[in-house]
CSV table of C-alpha atoms in Angstrom, one decimal:
chain,number,residue,atom,x,y,z
G,1,MET,CA,-73.8,-55.6,-23.5
G,2,ARG,CA,-70.3,-55.3,-24.8
G,3,THR,CA,-67.8,-53.8,-22.5
G,4,SER,CA,-64.9,-51.8,-23.9
G,5,ARG,CA,-62.3,-49.4,-22.9
G,6,ILE,CA,-64.1,-46.5,-24.5
G,7,SER,CA,-67.2,-47.2,-22.5
G,8,LYS,CA,-65.4,-47.4,-19.2
G,9,GLU,CA,-63.7,-44.1,-19.8
G,10,THR,CA,-66.9,-42.5,-20.9
G,11,SER,CA,-68.6,-43.7,-17.7
G,12,LYS,CA,-66.0,-42.1,-15.6
G,13,ILE,CA,-66.4,-38.8,-17.5
G,14,ILE,CA,-70.2,-38.8,-16.9
G,15,ASN,CA,-69.8,-39.5,-13.2
G,16,ALA,CA,-67.4,-36.7,-12.9
G,17,THR,CA,-69.6,-34.3,-14.8
G,18,PHE,CA,-72.9,-34.7,-12.9
G,19,PRO,CA,-73.1,-34.3,-9.1
G,20,PRO,CA,-73.9,-37.4,-7.0
G,21,SER,CA,-77.3,-36.0,-6.1
G,22,ALA,CA,-78.5,-36.3,-9.7
G,23,SER,CA,-77.6,-40.0,-10.0
G,24,ARG,CA,-79.0,-41.8,-13.0
G,25,ARG,CA,-78.7,-45.2,-14.4
G,26,SER,CA,-76.3,-45.5,-17.2
G,27,THR,CA,-78.1,-47.2,-20.1
G,28,ARG,CA,-77.2,-47.8,-23.7
G,29,SER,CA,-79.4,-44.9,-24.8
G,30,SER,CA,-77.7,-42.5,-22.4
G,31,LEU,CA,-74.3,-43.5,-23.6
G,32,SER,CA,-75.1,-43.7,-27.2
G,33,ARG,CA,-74.3,-40.0,-27.8
G,34,PHE,CA,-70.7,-40.6,-26.7
G,35,ALA,CA,-70.2,-43.7,-28.7
G,36,HIS,CA,-67.7,-43.7,-31.6
G,37,GLY,CA,-67.9,-45.5,-34.8
G,38,ASN,CA,-71.6,-46.5,-34.4
G,39,ALA,CA,-73.5,-45.6,-37.5
G,40,ALA,CA,-76.9,-46.2,-36.0
G,41,THR,CA,-76.4,-43.8,-33.2
G,42,GLU,CA,-75.1,-41.1,-35.4
G,43,ASN,CA,-78.5,-40.8,-37.1
G,44,GLU,CA,-80.4,-40.4,-33.8
G,45,GLU,CA,-81.2,-37.1,-32.5
G,46,SER,CA,-79.3,-36.3,-29.3
G,47,PRO,CA,-80.6,-33.8,-26.8
G,48,GLU,CA,-78.9,-30.4,-26.6
G,49,PRO,CA,-76.3,-30.3,-23.8
G,50,SER,CA,-77.1,-28.3,-20.8
G,51,GLN,CA,-75.4,-25.0,-20.2
G,52,ASP,CA,-74.0,-26.2,-17.0
G,53,THR,CA,-72.3,-29.2,-18.6
G,54,THR,CA,-68.5,-29.1,-18.2
G,55,ASP,CA,-66.3,-29.5,-21.2
G,56,ILE,CA,-65.0,-33.0,-21.7
G,57,GLU,CA,-61.4,-31.8,-21.8
G,58,ASP,CA,-61.7,-30.2,-18.4
G,59,VAL,CA,-62.6,-33.5,-16.7
G,60,ILE,CA,-60.1,-35.8,-18.3
G,61,PRO,CA,-57.8,-37.0,-15.6
G,62,SER,CA,-54.4,-35.2,-15.9
G,63,SER,CA,-52.6,-38.0,-14.0
G,64,ARG,CA,-52.8,-40.3,-16.9
G,65,LYS,CA,-49.8,-39.5,-19.0
G,66,ARG,CA,-48.5,-40.9,-22.2
G,67,LYS,CA,-45.6,-43.2,-21.8
G,68,ARG,CA,-42.6,-42.5,-24.0
G,69,ASP,CA,-40.9,-45.2,-25.8
G,70,PRO,CA,-37.3,-45.3,-24.5
G,71,THR,CA,-36.1,-46.7,-27.8
G,72,ILE,CA,-37.1,-43.5,-29.6
G,73,ARG,CA,-34.7,-40.6,-29.2
G,74,THR,CA,-35.8,-37.1,-30.2
G,75,PRO,CA,-33.0,-35.2,-31.8
G,76,ILE,CA,-32.1,-32.0,-29.9
G,77,LYS,CA,-32.2,-28.9,-32.0
G,78,HIS,CA,-29.4,-26.4,-31.2
G,79,SER,CA,-30.1,-22.8,-31.8
G,80,PRO,CA,-27.5,-21.3,-34.1
G,81,ARG,CA,-27.5,-18.1,-32.0
G,82,LYS,CA,-26.5,-20.0,-28.9
G,83,THR,CA,-23.7,-21.7,-30.8
G,84,VAL,CA,-22.3,-18.3,-32.0
G,85,ILE,CA,-22.3,-16.9,-28.4
G,86,LYS,CA,-20.6,-19.9,-27.1
G,87,THR,CA,-17.9,-19.8,-29.8
G,88,GLU,CA,-17.3,-16.0,-29.2
G,89,VAL,CA,-16.9,-16.5,-25.4
G,90,GLU,CA,-14.5,-19.4,-25.9
G,91,ASP,CA,-12.4,-17.3,-28.4
G,92,SER,CA,-12.3,-14.2,-26.2
G,93,VAL,CA,-11.6,-15.6,-22.7
G,94,THR,CA,-8.0,-16.4,-22.0
G,95,PHE,CA,-6.8,-18.0,-18.8
G,96,SER,CA,-3.4,-16.7,-17.5
G,97,PRO,CA,-1.4,-18.6,-15.0
G,98,SER,CA,-2.0,-17.4,-11.4
G,99,LYS,CA,0.8,-15.2,-10.1
G,100,GLU,CA,1.8,-15.4,-6.5
G,101,ARG,CA,1.4,-12.0,-4.9
G,102,LYS,CA,4.2,-10.8,-2.6
G,103,VAL,CA,3.1,-10.5,0.9
G,104,ARG,CA,4.7,-7.6,2.6
G,105,LYS,CA,5.3,-8.1,6.3
G,106,PRO,CA,6.6,-5.1,8.4
G,107,ALA,CA,9.0,-5.5,11.3
G,108,ARG,CA,7.4,-7.6,13.9
G,109,GLN,CA,8.0,-9.2,17.3
G,110,ILE,CA,8.1,-13.0,17.4
G,111,LYS,CA,8.6,-15.1,20.5
G,112,ASN,CA,11.4,-17.7,20.3
G,113,GLU,CA,9.8,-21.0,21.4
G,114,GLU,CA,13.2,-22.4,22.5
G,115,THR,CA,14.5,-19.5,24.6
G,116,GLY,CA,11.2,-17.7,25.3
G,117,GLU,CA,12.7,-14.4,24.3
G,118,VAL,CA,11.0,-11.9,22.0
G,119,GLU,CA,12.9,-11.4,18.7
G,120,ILE,CA,12.5,-8.6,16.2
G,121,HIS,CA,12.1,-9.9,12.7
G,122,PRO,CA,12.8,-7.3,9.9
G,123,PRO,CA,10.5,-6.6,7.0
G,124,ASN,CA,10.6,-9.5,4.6
G,125,ASP,CA,11.7,-7.4,1.6
G,126,TRP,CA,13.9,-4.8,3.2
G,127,ALA,CA,17.2,-6.0,1.7
G,128,GLU,CA,15.8,-5.9,-1.8
G,129,VAL,CA,14.3,-2.5,-1.3
G,130,TYR,CA,17.6,-1.2,0.2
G,131,ALA,CA,19.7,-2.5,-2.7
G,132,VAL,CA,17.4,-1.0,-5.3
G,133,VAL,CA,17.5,2.5,-3.6
G,134,LYS,CA,21.2,2.4,-3.2
G,135,GLU,CA,21.7,1.6,-6.8
G,136,MET,CA,19.4,4.6,-7.6
G,137,ARG,CA,21.4,6.8,-5.3
G,138,ILE,CA,24.7,5.9,-6.9
G,139,SER,CA,23.8,5.7,-10.6
G,140,GLY,CA,20.1,6.1,-11.1
G,141,ALA,CA,17.4,8.8,-10.8
G,142,ALA,CA,18.3,9.6,-7.2
G,143,GLN,CA,21.9,10.6,-7.7
G,144,HIS,CA,23.3,14.2,-7.4
G,145,ALA,CA,21.1,15.0,-4.4
G,146,ALA,CA,21.7,18.2,-2.4
G,147,VAL,CA,22.9,16.2,0.6
G,148,ASP,CA,25.7,14.7,-1.5
G,149,THR,CA,27.5,18.1,-1.7
G,150,MET,CA,25.8,20.3,0.9
G,151,GLY,CA,25.0,17.9,3.8
G,152,CYS,CA,26.1,18.7,7.3
G,153,GLU,CA,29.1,16.3,7.1
G,154,ARG,CA,30.3,18.0,3.9
G,155,LEU,CA,30.3,21.6,5.2
G,156,ALA,CA,33.2,21.5,7.6
G,157,GLU,CA,36.4,23.1,6.2
G,158,GLU,CA,39.2,20.7,5.4
G,159,THR,CA,42.0,23.2,6.1
G,160,VAL,CA,41.2,23.7,9.8
G,161,SER,CA,42.4,21.6,12.8
G,162,PRO,CA,40.3,18.5,13.8
G,163,LYS,CA,39.1,20.3,16.9
G,164,VAL,CA,37.7,23.2,14.8
G,165,LYS,CA,36.4,20.8,12.2
G,166,ARG,CA,34.3,19.1,14.8
G,167,PHE,CA,33.0,22.5,15.9
G,168,HIS,CA,32.0,23.2,12.3
G,169,THR,CA,30.0,19.9,12.1
G,170,LEU,CA,28.2,20.7,15.3
G,171,ILE,CA,27.2,24.2,14.1
G,172,ALA,CA,26.1,22.9,10.7
G,173,LEU,CA,23.8,20.4,12.5
G,174,MET,CA,22.4,23.0,14.7
G,175,LEU,CA,21.6,25.2,11.7
G,176,SER,CA,20.1,22.3,9.7
G,177,SER,CA,16.9,21.9,11.8
G,178,GLN,CA,13.9,22.6,9.5
G,179,THR,CA,16.1,24.0,6.9
G,180,LYS,CA,17.0,22.9,3.4
G,181,ASP,CA,20.6,21.9,2.7
G,182,THR,CA,21.1,24.7,0.2
G,183,ALA,CA,20.1,27.3,2.7
G,184,ASN,CA,22.2,25.7,5.4
G,185,ALA,CA,25.2,25.7,3.1
G,186,ILE,CA,24.8,29.5,2.4
G,187,ALA,CA,24.7,30.2,6.2
G,188,MET,CA,27.7,28.1,6.9
G,189,GLY,CA,29.6,29.7,4.0
G,190,ARG,CA,29.0,33.2,5.5
G,191,LEU,CA,30.1,32.2,9.0
G,192,GLN,CA,33.3,30.7,7.6
G,193,LYS,CA,34.2,33.8,5.6
G,194,GLU,CA,32.5,36.7,7.3
G,195,LEU,CA,32.5,36.0,11.0
G,196,PRO,CA,34.8,38.7,12.5
G,197,ALA,CA,37.9,37.7,14.5
G,198,CYS,CA,37.7,37.9,18.3
G,199,LYS,CA,40.8,40.1,18.5
G,200,GLU,CA,43.4,41.6,16.3
G,201,GLY,CA,45.6,39.1,14.6
G,202,ALA,CA,43.2,36.2,15.2
G,203,PRO,CA,41.9,34.4,12.1
G,204,VAL,CA,38.6,35.4,10.7
G,205,GLY,CA,36.0,32.7,10.3
G,206,LEU,CA,34.1,30.1,12.2
G,207,ASN,CA,35.6,28.9,15.5
G,208,LEU,CA,34.6,28.8,19.1
G,209,GLU,CA,36.4,32.0,20.1
G,210,ASN,CA,34.8,34.1,17.4
G,211,ILE,CA,31.3,32.8,18.2
G,212,LEU,CA,31.8,33.8,21.9
G,213,ALA,CA,33.0,37.3,20.9
G,214,VAL,CA,30.5,38.1,18.1
G,215,ASP,CA,27.5,40.3,18.8
G,216,PRO,CA,24.2,38.3,18.7
G,217,LYS,CA,22.7,40.8,16.2
G,218,LEU,CA,25.5,40.3,13.8
G,219,LEU,CA,25.4,36.5,14.2
G,220,ASN,CA,21.6,36.6,13.5
G,221,GLU,CA,22.2,38.6,10.3
G,222,LEU,CA,24.8,36.1,9.1
G,223,ILE,CA,22.4,33.1,9.6
G,224,TRP,CA,19.1,34.8,8.7
G,225,VAL,CA,18.6,32.5,5.7
G,226,VAL,CA,18.0,29.4,7.9
G,227,GLY,CA,14.7,28.6,9.5
G,228,PHE,CA,14.1,29.9,13.1
G,229,HIS,CA,17.3,31.9,12.9
G,230,ASN,CA,16.4,34.0,16.0
G,231,ASN,CA,16.2,30.9,18.2
G,232,LYS,CA,19.3,29.4,16.7
G,233,THR,CA,21.3,32.5,17.4
G,234,LYS,CA,20.5,32.1,21.1
G,235,TYR,CA,21.2,28.3,21.1
G,236,ILE,CA,24.6,28.8,19.4
G,237,LYS,CA,25.7,31.5,21.8
G,238,ALA,CA,24.6,29.4,24.8
G,239,ALA,CA,26.2,26.2,23.5
G,240,ALA,CA,29.5,28.0,22.9
G,241,GLU,CA,29.7,29.0,26.6
G,242,ILE,CA,29.0,25.5,27.7
G,243,LEU,CA,31.7,24.1,25.4
G,244,ARG,CA,34.2,26.7,26.8
G,245,ASP,CA,33.3,26.1,30.5
G,246,GLN,CA,32.5,22.3,30.6
G,247,TRP,CA,34.2,20.6,27.7
G,248,GLY,CA,37.6,22.4,27.3
G,249,GLY,CA,36.6,24.2,24.1
G,250,ASP,CA,35.8,21.0,22.3
G,251,ILE,CA,32.5,19.3,21.5
G,252,PRO,CA,31.2,16.5,23.8
G,253,ASP,CA,32.2,13.0,22.9
G,254,SER,CA,29.0,11.3,24.1
G,255,ILE,CA,25.3,11.2,23.1
G,256,GLU,CA,24.3,12.5,26.5
G,257,GLY,CA,26.8,15.3,26.4
G,258,LEU,CA,25.7,16.4,22.9
G,259,MET,CA,22.0,16.3,23.8
G,260,SER,CA,22.7,18.5,26.9
G,261,LEU,CA,23.5,21.4,24.6
G,262,PRO,CA,20.6,23.7,23.8
G,263,GLY,CA,19.0,23.1,20.3
G,264,VAL,CA,20.6,19.6,19.9
G,265,GLY,CA,18.2,16.7,19.6
G,266,PRO,CA,18.8,12.9,19.1
G,267,LYS,CA,19.2,13.2,15.3
G,268,MET,CA,21.9,15.8,15.6
G,269,ALA,CA,23.6,14.0,18.4
G,270,TYR,CA,23.9,10.6,16.6
G,271,LEU,CA,24.9,12.2,13.3
G,272,CYS,CA,27.5,14.4,15.1
G,273,MET,CA,29.0,11.4,16.9
G,274,SER,CA,29.2,9.4,13.7
G,275,THR,CA,30.7,12.3,11.6
G,276,ALA,CA,32.8,14.2,14.1
G,277,TRP,CA,34.0,11.4,16.3
G,278,GLY,CA,33.7,8.5,13.9
G,279,ARG,CA,31.6,6.4,16.2
G,280,THR,CA,28.2,5.3,15.1
G,281,GLU,CA,26.0,4.7,18.2
G,282,GLY,CA,22.6,5.3,16.6
G,283,ILE,CA,20.7,6.2,13.5
G,284,GLY,CA,20.1,9.9,12.6
G,285,VAL,CA,16.5,10.0,11.7
G,286,ASP,CA,15.1,13.1,10.1
G,287,VAL,CA,11.8,13.7,8.3
G,288,HIS,CA,12.9,12.0,5.2
G,289,VAL,CA,13.9,8.8,6.9
G,290,HIS,CA,10.8,8.8,9.0
G,291,ARG,CA,8.4,9.5,6.1
G,292,ILE,CA,9.9,7.1,3.6
G,293,THR,CA,10.2,4.1,5.8
G,294,ASN,CA,6.6,4.5,6.8
G,295,LEU,CA,5.6,4.7,3.2
G,296,TRP,CA,7.3,1.4,2.5
G,297,GLY,CA,5.4,-0.2,5.4
G,298,TRP,CA,8.5,-1.1,7.4
G,299,HIS,CA,6.7,0.1,10.5
G,300,LYS,CA,4.0,2.5,11.7
G,301,THR,CA,5.6,5.2,13.8
G,302,LYS,CA,4.4,8.6,14.9
G,303,GLY,CA,7.7,10.5,15.0
G,304,PRO,CA,11.4,10.4,14.1
G,305,GLU,CA,12.5,9.2,17.6
G,306,GLU,CA,10.1,6.3,17.5
G,307,THR,CA,11.3,5.5,14.0
G,308,ARG,CA,14.9,5.5,15.2
G,309,LEU,CA,14.1,2.9,17.9
G,310,ALA,CA,12.2,0.8,15.4
G,311,LEU,CA,15.0,0.7,12.9
G,312,GLN,CA,17.7,0.1,15.4
G,313,ALA,CA,15.8,-3.0,16.6
G,314,TRP,CA,16.6,-4.9,13.4
G,315,LEU,CA,18.7,-3.0,10.9
G,316,PRO,CA,22.3,-4.2,10.7
G,317,LYS,CA,24.6,-1.7,12.6
G,318,GLU,CA,26.9,-1.3,9.7
G,319,LEU,CA,24.1,0.5,7.8
G,320,TRP,CA,23.1,2.9,10.6
G,321,HIS,CA,25.3,5.7,9.3
G,322,GLU,CA,24.6,5.1,5.6
G,323,ILE,CA,20.8,5.0,5.8
G,324,ASN,CA,20.5,8.7,6.6
G,325,TRP,CA,22.5,9.6,3.5
G,326,LEU,CA,20.6,7.1,1.4
G,327,LEU,CA,17.1,8.1,2.3
G,328,VAL,CA,17.7,11.9,2.6
G,329,GLY,CA,19.0,12.0,-0.9
G,330,PHE,CA,16.2,9.7,-2.1
G,331,GLY,CA,13.7,12.0,-0.5
G,332,GLN,CA,15.2,15.1,-2.1
G,333,THR,CA,15.3,13.7,-5.7
G,334,VAL,CA,12.6,11.0,-6.2
G,335,CYS,CA,10.3,10.4,-3.2
G,336,LEU,CA,9.5,14.0,-2.6
G,337,PRO,CA,7.3,15.1,0.3
G,338,VAL,CA,4.9,16.7,-2.3
G,339,GLY,CA,4.6,15.3,-5.9
G,340,ARG,CA,6.5,12.0,-5.6
G,341,LYS,CA,8.1,10.9,-8.9
G,342,CYS,CA,6.8,7.3,-8.8
G,343,GLY,CA,7.2,7.0,-12.6
G,344,ASP,CA,11.0,7.5,-12.2
G,345,CYS,CA,11.3,5.1,-9.2
G,346,GLU,CA,12.6,1.6,-9.7
G,347,LEU,CA,10.7,0.5,-6.5
G,348,GLY,CA,7.4,1.3,-8.2
G,349,MET,CA,8.4,-0.4,-11.5
G,350,LYS,CA,9.3,-3.6,-9.6
G,351,GLY,CA,6.3,-3.5,-7.3
G,352,LEU,CA,8.3,-3.1,-4.2
G,353,CYS,CA,6.6,0.1,-2.9
G,354,LYS,CA,3.1,-0.3,-1.6
G,355,SER,CA,2.5,3.5,-1.7
G,356,ALA,CA,3.5,4.0,-5.3
G,357,LYS,CA,0.9,5.9,-7.5
G,358,ARG,CA,-0.2,3.4,-10.1
G,359,SER,CA,-1.0,6.0,-12.7
G,360,LYS,CA,2.5,7.4,-12.5
G,361,VAL,CA,4.1,4.0,-12.6
G,362,THR,CA,2.1,3.0,-15.7
G,363,LEU,CA,3.1,6.3,-17.4
G,364,GLY,CA,6.7,5.7,-16.5
G,365,ARG,CA,6.7,2.2,-18.0
G,366,LYS,CA,5.2,3.5,-21.2
G,367,ILE,CA,7.9,6.2,-21.5
G,368,LYS,CA,10.7,3.7,-20.8
């Protein structure tokens, strides 16, 4: 019997098709129906396959795979649709060079490794911010603020003696608490022109003697335009008596002496010392200075006094007097408490203010 590759594979198929219990001898007659190319067997009648017989394709071993000829390379067909998508993406995507973002660091305490002392380092961009705001105050959007003409240091009369002028500065500061500069200027103008003389032949206007002699009701009427005028009337009358009895009719020449007067806080005391006596011993921090420096991220403080101590820890002393004028005017014209004009602010345009409203800055750039 001739053995061939076809007969061997056929034998494996038959063995896999029928269970082992129904073992039968493989003969030429039993294999004749699977033979190929044999004309004699084609004419013989073959029995009908059983219904339980498995299809021949189901039993062909799947492990035998066709080996691919490595020398033949099938060309890869590229879909035109994919090519179009790839081209569109390459044309639309542009890579811009990465920009280094400025990292803002607030005032912070750093320990000196050599000396072991704790040093206060200022905010890393404070000098640039200060210069931009000063330029705005002098020739930009923040010029012509109310404080420039009606601030407390501007309200004293120039024709009076230095002693009376210092008293004017003190009264202007006492009236300025929680009051706009415009209202404060009106009240000071009435005191300087309408306060009656203490006696016949004495000058009319604002001085210590006339304040001591005036009736509290009349004084209250003269300053009614300022905030909390009832309390301020009491403070001014009480402070006048202290100045007469303890300071020889002049204002105190120390921070402690000024703060001992009723209605005088740290802000008034430091501004009065700087303006009246020409000695800058601290920063006069009002609501504008406190609010704006916190918006810039220079520090996180809860009140003006805490802000004063934080600023004095690192700000150069030659700027202690100027910063009040600088930020009060900036807060009155551009960085308002309500409705900040970020579109007019150079800090927002240059990316120096972390609290700037982006929509307002974008609109301001389009307008410019």
